[in-house]
Coordinates of N, CA and C in Angstrom, one line a residue:
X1 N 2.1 14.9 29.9 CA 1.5 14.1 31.0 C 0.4 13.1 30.4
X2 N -0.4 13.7 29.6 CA -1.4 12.9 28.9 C -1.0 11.6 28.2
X3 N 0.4 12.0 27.2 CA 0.7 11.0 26.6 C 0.8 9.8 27.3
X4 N 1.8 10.4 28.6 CA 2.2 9.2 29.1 C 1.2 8.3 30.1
X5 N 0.2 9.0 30.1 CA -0.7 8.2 31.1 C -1.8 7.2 29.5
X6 N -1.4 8.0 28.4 CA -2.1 6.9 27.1 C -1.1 5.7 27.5
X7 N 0.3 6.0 27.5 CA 1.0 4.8 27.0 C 1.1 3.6 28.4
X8 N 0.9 4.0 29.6 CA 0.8 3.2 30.9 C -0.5 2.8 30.7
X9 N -1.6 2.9 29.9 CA -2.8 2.7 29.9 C -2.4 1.5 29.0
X10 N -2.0 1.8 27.7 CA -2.1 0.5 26.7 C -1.1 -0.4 27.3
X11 N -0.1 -0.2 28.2 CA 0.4 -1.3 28.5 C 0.0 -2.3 29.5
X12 N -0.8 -1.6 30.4 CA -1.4 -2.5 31.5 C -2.6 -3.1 30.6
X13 N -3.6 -2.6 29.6 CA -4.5 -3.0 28.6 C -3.5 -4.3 28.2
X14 N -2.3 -4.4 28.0 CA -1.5 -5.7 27.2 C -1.7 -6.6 28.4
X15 N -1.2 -6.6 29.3 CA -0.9 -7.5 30.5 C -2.2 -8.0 31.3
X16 N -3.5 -7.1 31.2 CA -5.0 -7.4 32.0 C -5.5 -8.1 31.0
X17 N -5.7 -8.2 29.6 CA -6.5 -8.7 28.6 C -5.5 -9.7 27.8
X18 N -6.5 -10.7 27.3 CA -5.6 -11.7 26.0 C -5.1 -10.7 24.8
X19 N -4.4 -11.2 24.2 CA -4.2 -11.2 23.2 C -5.0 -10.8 22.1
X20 N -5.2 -9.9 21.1 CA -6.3 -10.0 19.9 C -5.8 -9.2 18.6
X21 N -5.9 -9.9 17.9 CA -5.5 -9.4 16.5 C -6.1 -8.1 16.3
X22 N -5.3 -7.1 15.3 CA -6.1 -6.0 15.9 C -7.3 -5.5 14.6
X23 N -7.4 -6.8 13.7 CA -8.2 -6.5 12.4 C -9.3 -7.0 12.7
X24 N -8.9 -8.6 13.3 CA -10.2 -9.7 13.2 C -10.5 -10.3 14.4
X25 N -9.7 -9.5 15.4 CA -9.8 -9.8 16.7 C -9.8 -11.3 17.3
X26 N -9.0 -12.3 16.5 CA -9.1 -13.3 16.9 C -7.9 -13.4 17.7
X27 N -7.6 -15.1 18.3 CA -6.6 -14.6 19.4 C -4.9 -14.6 18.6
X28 N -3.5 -14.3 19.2 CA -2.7 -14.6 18.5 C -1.8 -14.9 19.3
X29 N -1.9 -15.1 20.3 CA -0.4 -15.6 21.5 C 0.4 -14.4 21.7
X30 N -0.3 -13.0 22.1 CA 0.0 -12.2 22.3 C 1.0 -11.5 21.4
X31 N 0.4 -11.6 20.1 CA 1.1 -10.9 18.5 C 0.2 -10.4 18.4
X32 N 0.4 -8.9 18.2 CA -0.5 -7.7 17.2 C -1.4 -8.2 16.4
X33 N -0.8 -9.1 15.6 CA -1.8 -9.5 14.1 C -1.9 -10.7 13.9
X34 N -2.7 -11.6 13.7 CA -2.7 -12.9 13.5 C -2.0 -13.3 12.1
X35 N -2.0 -14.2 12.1 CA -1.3 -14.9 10.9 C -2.0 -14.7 9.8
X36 N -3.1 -15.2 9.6 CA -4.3 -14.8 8.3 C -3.7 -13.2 7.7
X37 N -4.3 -12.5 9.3 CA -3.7 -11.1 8.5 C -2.5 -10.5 8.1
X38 N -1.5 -10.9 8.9 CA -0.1 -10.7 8.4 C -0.2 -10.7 7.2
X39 N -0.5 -12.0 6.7 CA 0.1 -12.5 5.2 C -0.5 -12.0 4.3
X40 N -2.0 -10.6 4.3 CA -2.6 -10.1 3.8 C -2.5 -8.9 3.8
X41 N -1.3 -8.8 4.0 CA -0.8 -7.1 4.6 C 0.1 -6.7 3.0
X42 N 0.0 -5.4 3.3 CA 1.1 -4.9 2.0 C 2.5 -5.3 2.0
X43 N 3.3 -6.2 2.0 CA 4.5 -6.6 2.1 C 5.0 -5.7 0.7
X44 N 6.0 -5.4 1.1 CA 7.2 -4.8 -0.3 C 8.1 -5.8 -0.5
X45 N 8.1 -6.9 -1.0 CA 8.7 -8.2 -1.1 C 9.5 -8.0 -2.5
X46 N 9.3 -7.6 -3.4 CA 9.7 -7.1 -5.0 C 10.4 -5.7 -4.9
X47 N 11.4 -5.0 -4.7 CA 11.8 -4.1 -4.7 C 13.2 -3.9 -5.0
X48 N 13.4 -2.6 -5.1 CA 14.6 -1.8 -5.5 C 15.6 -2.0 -4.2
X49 N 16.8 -2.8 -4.4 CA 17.7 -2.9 -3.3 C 18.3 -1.3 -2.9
X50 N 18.2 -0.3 -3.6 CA 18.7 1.1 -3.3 C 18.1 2.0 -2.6
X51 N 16.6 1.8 -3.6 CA 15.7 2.6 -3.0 C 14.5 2.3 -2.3
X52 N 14.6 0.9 -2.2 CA 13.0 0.0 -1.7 C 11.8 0.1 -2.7
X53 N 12.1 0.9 -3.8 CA 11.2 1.6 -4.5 C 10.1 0.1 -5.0
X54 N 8.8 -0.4 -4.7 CA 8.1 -1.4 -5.2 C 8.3 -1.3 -6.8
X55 N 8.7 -2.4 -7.3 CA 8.6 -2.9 -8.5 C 8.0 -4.4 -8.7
X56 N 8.7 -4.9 -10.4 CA 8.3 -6.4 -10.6 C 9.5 -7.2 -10.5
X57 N 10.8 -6.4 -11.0 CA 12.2 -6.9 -10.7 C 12.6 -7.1 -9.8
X58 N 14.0 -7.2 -9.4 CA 14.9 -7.4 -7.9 C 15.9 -7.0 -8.2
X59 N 16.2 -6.3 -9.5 CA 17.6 -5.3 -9.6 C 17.1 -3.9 -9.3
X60 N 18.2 -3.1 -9.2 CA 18.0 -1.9 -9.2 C 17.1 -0.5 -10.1
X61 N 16.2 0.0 -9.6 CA 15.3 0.5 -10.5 C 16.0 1.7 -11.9
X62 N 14.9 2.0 -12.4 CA 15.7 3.3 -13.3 C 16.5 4.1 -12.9
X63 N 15.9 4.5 -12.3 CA 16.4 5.9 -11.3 C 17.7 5.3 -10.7
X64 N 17.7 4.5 -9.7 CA 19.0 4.0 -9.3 C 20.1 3.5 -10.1
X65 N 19.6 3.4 -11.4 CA 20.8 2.4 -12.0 C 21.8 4.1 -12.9
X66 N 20.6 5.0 -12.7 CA 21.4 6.0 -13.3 C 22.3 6.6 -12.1
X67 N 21.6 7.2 -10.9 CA 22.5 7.7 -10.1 C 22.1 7.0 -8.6
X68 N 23.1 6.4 -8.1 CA 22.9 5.9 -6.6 C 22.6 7.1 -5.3
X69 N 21.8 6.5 -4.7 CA 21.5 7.0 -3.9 C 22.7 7.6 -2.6
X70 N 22.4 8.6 -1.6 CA 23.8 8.5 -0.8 C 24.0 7.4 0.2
X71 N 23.0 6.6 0.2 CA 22.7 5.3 1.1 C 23.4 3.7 0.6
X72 N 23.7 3.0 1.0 CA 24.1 1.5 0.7 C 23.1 0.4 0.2
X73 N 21.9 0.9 0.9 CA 20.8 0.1 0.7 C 19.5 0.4 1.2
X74 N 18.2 -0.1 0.6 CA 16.7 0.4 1.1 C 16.4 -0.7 1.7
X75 N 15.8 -0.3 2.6 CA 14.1 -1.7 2.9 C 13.6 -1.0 3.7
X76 N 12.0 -1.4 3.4 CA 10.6 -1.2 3.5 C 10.0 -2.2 3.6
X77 N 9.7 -2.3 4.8 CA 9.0 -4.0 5.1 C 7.7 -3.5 3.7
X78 N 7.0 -2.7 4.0 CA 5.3 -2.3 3.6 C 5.1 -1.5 2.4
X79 N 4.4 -1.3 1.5 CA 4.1 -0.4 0.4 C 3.4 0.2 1.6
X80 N 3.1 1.3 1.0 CA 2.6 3.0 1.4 C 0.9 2.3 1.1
X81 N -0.1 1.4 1.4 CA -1.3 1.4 1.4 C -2.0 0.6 2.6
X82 N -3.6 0.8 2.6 CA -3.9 0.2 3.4 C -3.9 -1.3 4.0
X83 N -4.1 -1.4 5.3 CA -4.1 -0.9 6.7 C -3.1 -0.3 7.1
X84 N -1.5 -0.5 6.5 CA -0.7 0.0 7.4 C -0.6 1.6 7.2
X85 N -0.9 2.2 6.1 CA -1.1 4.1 5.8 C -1.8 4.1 6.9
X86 N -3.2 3.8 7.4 CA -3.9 4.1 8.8 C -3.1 3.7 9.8
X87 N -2.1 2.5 9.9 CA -2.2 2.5 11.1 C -0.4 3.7 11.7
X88 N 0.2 3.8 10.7 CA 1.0 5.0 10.7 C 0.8 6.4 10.9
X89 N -0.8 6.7 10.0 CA -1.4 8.0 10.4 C -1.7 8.3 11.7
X90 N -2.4 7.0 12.3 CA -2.7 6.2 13.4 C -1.6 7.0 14.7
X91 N -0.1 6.6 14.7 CA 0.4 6.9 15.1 C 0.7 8.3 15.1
X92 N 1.1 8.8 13.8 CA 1.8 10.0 13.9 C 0.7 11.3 14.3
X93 N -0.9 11.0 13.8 CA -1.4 12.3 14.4 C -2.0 12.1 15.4
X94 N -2.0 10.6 15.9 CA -3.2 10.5 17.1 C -2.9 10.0 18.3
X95 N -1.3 9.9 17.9 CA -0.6 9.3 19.6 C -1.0 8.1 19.4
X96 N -1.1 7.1 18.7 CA -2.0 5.9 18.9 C -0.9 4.6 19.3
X97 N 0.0 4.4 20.3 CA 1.2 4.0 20.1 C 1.2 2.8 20.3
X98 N -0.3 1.9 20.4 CA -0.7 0.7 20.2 C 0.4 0.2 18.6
X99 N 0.0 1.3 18.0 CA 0.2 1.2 16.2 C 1.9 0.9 16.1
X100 N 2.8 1.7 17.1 CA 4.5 1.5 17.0 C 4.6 0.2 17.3
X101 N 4.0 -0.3 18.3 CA 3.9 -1.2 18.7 C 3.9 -2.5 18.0
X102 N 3.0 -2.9 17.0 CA 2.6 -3.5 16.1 C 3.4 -3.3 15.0
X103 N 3.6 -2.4 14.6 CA 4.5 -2.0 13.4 C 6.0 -1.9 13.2
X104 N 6.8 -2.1 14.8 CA 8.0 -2.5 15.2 C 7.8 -4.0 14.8
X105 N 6.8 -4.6 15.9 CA 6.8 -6.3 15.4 C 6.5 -6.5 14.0
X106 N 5.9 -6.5 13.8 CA 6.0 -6.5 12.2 C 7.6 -6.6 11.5
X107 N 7.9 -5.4 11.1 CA 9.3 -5.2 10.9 C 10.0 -6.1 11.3
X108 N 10.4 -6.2 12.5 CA 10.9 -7.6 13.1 C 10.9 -8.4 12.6
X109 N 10.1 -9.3 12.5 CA 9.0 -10.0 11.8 C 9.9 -10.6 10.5
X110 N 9.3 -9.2 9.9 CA 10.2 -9.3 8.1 C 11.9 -9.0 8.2
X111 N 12.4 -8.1 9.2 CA 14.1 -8.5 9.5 C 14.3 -9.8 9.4
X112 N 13.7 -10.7 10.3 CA 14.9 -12.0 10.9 C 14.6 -12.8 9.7
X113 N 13.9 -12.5 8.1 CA 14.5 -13.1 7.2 C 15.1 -12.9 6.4
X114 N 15.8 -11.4 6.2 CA 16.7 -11.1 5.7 C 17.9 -11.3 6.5
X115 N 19.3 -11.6 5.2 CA 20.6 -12.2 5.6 C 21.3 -10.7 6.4
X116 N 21.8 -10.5 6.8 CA 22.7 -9.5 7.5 C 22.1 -8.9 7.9
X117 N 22.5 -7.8 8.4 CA 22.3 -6.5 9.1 C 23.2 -5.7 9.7
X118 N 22.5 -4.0 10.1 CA 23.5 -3.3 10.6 C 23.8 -3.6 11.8
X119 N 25.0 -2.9 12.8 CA 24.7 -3.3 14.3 C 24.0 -1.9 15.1
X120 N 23.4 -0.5 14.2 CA 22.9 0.3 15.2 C 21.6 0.9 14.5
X121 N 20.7 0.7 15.2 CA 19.5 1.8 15.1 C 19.5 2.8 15.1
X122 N 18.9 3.7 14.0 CA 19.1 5.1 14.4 C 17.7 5.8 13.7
X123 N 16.7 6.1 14.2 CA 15.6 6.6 14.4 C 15.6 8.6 13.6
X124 N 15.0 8.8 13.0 CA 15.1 10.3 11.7 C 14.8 11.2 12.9
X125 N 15.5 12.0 13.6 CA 15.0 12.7 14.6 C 14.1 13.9 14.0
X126 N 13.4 14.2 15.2 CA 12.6 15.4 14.8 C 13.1 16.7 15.7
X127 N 12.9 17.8 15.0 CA 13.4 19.4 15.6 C 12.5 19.0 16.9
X128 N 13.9 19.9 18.1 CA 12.8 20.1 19.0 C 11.8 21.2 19.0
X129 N 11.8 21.9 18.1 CA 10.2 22.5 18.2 C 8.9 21.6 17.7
X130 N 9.0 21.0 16.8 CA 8.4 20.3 16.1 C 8.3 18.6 17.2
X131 N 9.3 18.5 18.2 CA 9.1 17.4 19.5 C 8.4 18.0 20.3
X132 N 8.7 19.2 20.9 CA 7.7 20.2 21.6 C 6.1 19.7 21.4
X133 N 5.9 20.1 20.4 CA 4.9 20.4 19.8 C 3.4 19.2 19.9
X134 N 4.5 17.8 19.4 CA 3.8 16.9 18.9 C 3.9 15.6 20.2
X135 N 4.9 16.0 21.4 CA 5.2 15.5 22.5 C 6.0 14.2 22.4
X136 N 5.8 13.4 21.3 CA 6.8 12.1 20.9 C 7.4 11.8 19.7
X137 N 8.3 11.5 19.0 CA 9.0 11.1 17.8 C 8.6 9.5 17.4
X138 N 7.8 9.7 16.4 CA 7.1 8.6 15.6 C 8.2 7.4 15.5
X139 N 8.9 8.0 15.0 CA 10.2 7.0 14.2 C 10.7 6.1 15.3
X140 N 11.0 7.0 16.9 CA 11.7 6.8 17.7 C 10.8 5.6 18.4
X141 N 9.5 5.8 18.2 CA 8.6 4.7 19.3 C 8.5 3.0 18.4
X142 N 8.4 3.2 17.2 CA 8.4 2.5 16.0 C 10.0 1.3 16.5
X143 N 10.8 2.4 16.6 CA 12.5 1.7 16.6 C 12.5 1.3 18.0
X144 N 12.2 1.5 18.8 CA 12.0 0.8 20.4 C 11.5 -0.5 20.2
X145 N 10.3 -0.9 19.5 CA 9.9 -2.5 19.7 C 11.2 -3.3 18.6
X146 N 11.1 -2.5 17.4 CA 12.1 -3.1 16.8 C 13.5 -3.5 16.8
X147 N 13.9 -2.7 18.2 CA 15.3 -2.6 18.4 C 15.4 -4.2 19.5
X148 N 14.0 -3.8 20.4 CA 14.1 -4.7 21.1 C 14.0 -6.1 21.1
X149 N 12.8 -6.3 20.2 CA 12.9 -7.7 18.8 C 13.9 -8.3 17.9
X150 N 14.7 -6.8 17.9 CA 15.9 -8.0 16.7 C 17.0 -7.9 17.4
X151 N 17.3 -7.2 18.5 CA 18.6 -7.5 19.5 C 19.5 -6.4 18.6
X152 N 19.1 -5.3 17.9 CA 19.6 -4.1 17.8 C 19.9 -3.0 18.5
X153 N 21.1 -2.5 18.5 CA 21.7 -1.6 19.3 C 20.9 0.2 19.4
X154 N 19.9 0.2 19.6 CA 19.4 1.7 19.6 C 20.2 2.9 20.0
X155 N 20.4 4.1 19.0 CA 21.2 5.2 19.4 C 20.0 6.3 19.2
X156 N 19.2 6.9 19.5 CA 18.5 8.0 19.4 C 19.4 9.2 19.5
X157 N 20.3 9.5 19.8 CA 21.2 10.4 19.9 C 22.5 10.7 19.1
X158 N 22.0 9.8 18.2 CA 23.5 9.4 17.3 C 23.5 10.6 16.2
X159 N 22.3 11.3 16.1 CA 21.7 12.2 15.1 C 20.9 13.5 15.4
X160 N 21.2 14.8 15.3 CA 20.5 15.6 15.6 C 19.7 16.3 14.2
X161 N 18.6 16.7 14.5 CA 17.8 17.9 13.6 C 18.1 18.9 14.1
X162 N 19.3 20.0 13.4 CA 19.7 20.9 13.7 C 18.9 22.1 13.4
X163 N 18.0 22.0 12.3 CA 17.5 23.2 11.7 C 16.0 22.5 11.5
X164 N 15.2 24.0 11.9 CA 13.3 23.1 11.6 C 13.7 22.8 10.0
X165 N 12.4 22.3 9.7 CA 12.1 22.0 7.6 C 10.9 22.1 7.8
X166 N 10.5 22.8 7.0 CA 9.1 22.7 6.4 C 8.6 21.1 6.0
X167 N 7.0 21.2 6.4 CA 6.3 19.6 6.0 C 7.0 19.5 4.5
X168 N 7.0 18.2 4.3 CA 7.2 17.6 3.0 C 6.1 17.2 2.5
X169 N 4.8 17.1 2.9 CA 3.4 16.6 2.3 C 3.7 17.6 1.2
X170 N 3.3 16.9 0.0 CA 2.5 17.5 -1.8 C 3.9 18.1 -1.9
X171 N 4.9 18.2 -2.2 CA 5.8 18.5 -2.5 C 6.9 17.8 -3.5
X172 N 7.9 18.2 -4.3 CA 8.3 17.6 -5.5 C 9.8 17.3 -4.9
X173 N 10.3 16.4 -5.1 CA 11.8 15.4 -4.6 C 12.3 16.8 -4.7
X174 N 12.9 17.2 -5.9 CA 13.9 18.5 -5.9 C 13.7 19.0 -4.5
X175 N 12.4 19.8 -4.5 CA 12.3 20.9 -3.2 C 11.8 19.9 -2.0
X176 N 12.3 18.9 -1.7 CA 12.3 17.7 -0.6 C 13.5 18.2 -0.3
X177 N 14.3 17.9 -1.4 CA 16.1 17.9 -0.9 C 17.0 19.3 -0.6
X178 N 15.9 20.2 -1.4 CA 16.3 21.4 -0.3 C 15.7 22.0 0.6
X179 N 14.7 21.2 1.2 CA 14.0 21.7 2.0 C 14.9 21.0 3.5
X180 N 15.6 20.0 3.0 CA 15.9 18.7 4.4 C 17.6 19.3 4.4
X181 N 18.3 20.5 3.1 CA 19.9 20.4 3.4 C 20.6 21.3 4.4
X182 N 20.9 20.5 5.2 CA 21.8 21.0 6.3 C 21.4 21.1 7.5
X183 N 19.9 20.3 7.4 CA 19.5 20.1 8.7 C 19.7 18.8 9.8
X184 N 20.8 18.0 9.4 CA 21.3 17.3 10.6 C 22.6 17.1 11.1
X185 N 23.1 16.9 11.8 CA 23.9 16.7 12.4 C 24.4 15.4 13.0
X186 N 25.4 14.9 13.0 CA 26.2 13.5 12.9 C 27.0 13.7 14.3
X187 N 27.1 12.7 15.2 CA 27.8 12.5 16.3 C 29.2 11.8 15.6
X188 N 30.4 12.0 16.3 CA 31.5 11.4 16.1 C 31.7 9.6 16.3
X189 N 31.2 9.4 17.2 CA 30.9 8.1 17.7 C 30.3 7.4 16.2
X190 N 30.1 7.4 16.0 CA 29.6 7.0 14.1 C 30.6 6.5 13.9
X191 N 31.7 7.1 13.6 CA 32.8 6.1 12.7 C 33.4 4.6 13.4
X192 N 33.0 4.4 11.7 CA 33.2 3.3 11.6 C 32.1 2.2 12.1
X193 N 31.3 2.6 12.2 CA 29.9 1.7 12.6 C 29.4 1.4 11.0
X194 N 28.6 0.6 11.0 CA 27.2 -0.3 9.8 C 25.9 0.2 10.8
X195 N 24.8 0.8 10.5 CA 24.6 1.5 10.6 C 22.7 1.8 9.7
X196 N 21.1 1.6 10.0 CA 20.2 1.9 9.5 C 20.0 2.9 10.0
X197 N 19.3 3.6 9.4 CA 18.2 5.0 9.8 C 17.1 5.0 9.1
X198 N 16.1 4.6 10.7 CA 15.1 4.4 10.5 C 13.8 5.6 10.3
X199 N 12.5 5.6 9.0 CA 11.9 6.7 9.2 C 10.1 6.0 9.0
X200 N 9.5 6.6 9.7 CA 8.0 5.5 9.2 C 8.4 5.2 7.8
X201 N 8.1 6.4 6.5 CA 7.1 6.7 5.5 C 8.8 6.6 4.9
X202 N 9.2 6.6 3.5 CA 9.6 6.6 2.4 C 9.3 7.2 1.3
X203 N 9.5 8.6 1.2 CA 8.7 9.1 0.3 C 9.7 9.2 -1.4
X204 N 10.2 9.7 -1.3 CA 11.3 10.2 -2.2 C 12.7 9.7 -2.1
X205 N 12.8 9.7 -1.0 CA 14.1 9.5 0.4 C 14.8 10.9 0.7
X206 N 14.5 11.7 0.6 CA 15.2 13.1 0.2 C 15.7 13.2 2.0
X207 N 14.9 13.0 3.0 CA 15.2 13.1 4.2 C 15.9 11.6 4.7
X208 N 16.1 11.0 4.2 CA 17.0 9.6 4.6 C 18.5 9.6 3.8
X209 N 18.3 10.3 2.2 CA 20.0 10.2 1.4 C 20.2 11.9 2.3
X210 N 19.8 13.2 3.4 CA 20.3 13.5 3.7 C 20.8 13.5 5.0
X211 N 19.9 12.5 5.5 CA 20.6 12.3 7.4 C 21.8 11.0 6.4
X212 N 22.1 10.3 5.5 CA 23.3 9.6 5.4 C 23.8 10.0 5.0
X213 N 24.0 10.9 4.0 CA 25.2 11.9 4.0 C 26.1 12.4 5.0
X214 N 25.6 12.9 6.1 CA 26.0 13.4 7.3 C 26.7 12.5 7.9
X215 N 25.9 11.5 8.2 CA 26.6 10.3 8.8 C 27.9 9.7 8.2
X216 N 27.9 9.6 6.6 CA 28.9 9.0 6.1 C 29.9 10.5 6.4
X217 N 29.8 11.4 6.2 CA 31.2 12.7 7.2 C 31.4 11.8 8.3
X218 N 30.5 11.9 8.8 CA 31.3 11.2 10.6 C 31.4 10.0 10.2
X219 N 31.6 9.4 9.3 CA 32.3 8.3 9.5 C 31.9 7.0 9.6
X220 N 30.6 6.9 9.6 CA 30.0 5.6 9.1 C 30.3 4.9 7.9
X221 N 30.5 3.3 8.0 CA 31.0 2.8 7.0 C 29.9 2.0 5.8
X222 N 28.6 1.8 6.9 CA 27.9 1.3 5.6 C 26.2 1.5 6.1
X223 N 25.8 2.6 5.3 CA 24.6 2.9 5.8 C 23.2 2.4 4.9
X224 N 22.3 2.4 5.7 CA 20.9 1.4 5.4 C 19.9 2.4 5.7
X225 N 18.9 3.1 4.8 CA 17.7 3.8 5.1 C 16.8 2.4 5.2
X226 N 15.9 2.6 6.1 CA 15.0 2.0 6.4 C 13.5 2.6 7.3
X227 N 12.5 2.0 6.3 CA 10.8 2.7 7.3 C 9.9 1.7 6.8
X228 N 9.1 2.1 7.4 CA 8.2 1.0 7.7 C 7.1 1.2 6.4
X229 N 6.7 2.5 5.9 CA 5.8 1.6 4.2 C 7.4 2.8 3.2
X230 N 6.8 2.3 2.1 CA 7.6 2.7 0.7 C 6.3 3.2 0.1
X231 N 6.2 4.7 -0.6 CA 5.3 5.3 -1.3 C 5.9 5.2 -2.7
X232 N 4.8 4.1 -4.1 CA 5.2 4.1 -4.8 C 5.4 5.0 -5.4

């Protein structure tokens, strides 16, 4: 109940007040971030097409050129530093969903200049004990402005978390990928779709090359991890 009287709160706050950047508070035609700041933001503009991994190149990193990932392709609008680390933490431990908000547009933002895309959204679900718990799915509030900004098809249901996982915080890729195997589940309706799954954070990818594995069983033809920062 709380949450949802936070998020009826920030919305009528959008519609009763102007517009304000949310760094320098200047005005922006009712955009999150003004222009100055935008452009001062962590952009991941240099990266690993596989793994989003930030580099100096535009080919594929070490790691990828030895073994590919289970995915078709990475992007990460953001490197993993400030403001956007706060404003993700922002979200994930404090309900702050001003922050999805802003960080969908964003994303957006940096989509409509890349060439293609998939046709379906698909947001990292979380176990329902761990939804229980935390009352909303980070990923899932994040992919609602985004879905709605780039005219993408949102599936929240396209994917289940079949089995809890232990946190991944301080933890080594290996025991990432066994800590995430066999915990999702792939809807039939997949095949044959193109196809992103979206997660905030980027860590390893250990929980994004295993929700596309799954997916590619059911039948997806060309899958895209995608979050909002990349942890170098």
């Amino acid at each position: 109940m709380r949450l949802w009287v936070d998020k009826t709160l920030a919305q009528a706050g959008r519609w009763l007040t102007p517009a304000r950047c949310q760094y320098c508070r200047t005005g922006t035609d009712h955009l999150p971030i003004c222009a100055d700041c935008t452009a001062g933001l962590p952009w991941n503009q240099t990266a690993c097409p596989l793994c989003a991994l930030p580099q100096t190149h535009t080919g594929a990193c070490r790691r990828c050129a030895r073994r590919a990932p289970p995915f078709d392709a990475a992007w990460c609008a953001f490197r993993m530093e400030a403001p956007i680390q706060q404003g993700i933490h922002g979200l994930k431990y404090h309900a702050r969903f001003l922050q999805a908000r802003m960080l969908g547009t964003l994303m957006a933002q940096a989509l409509s200049q890349r060439a293609g895309r998939p046709e379906l959204l698909i947001p990292v679900p979380l176990h329902r004990g761990r939804l229980f718990w935390r009352g909303y799915n980070q990923a899932l509030e994040i992919a609602r402005t985004l879905a709605a900004e780039s005219s993408l098809q949102l599936d929240a249901d396209a994917v289940r978390r079949v089995r809890a996982t232990a946190d991944q915080i301080g933890t080594r890729a290996a025991q990432r990928r066994r800590n995430v195997r066999g915990a999702f589940e792939a809807m039939p309706r997949l095949h044959g779709r193109r196809i992103a799954l979206l997660d905030d954070v980027m860590t390893t990818g250990a929980t994004l090359g295993e929700l596309a594995r799954v997916c590619r069983a059911a039948g997806a033809i060309h899958i895209e991890a995608w979050a909002v920062a990349r942890v170098a």
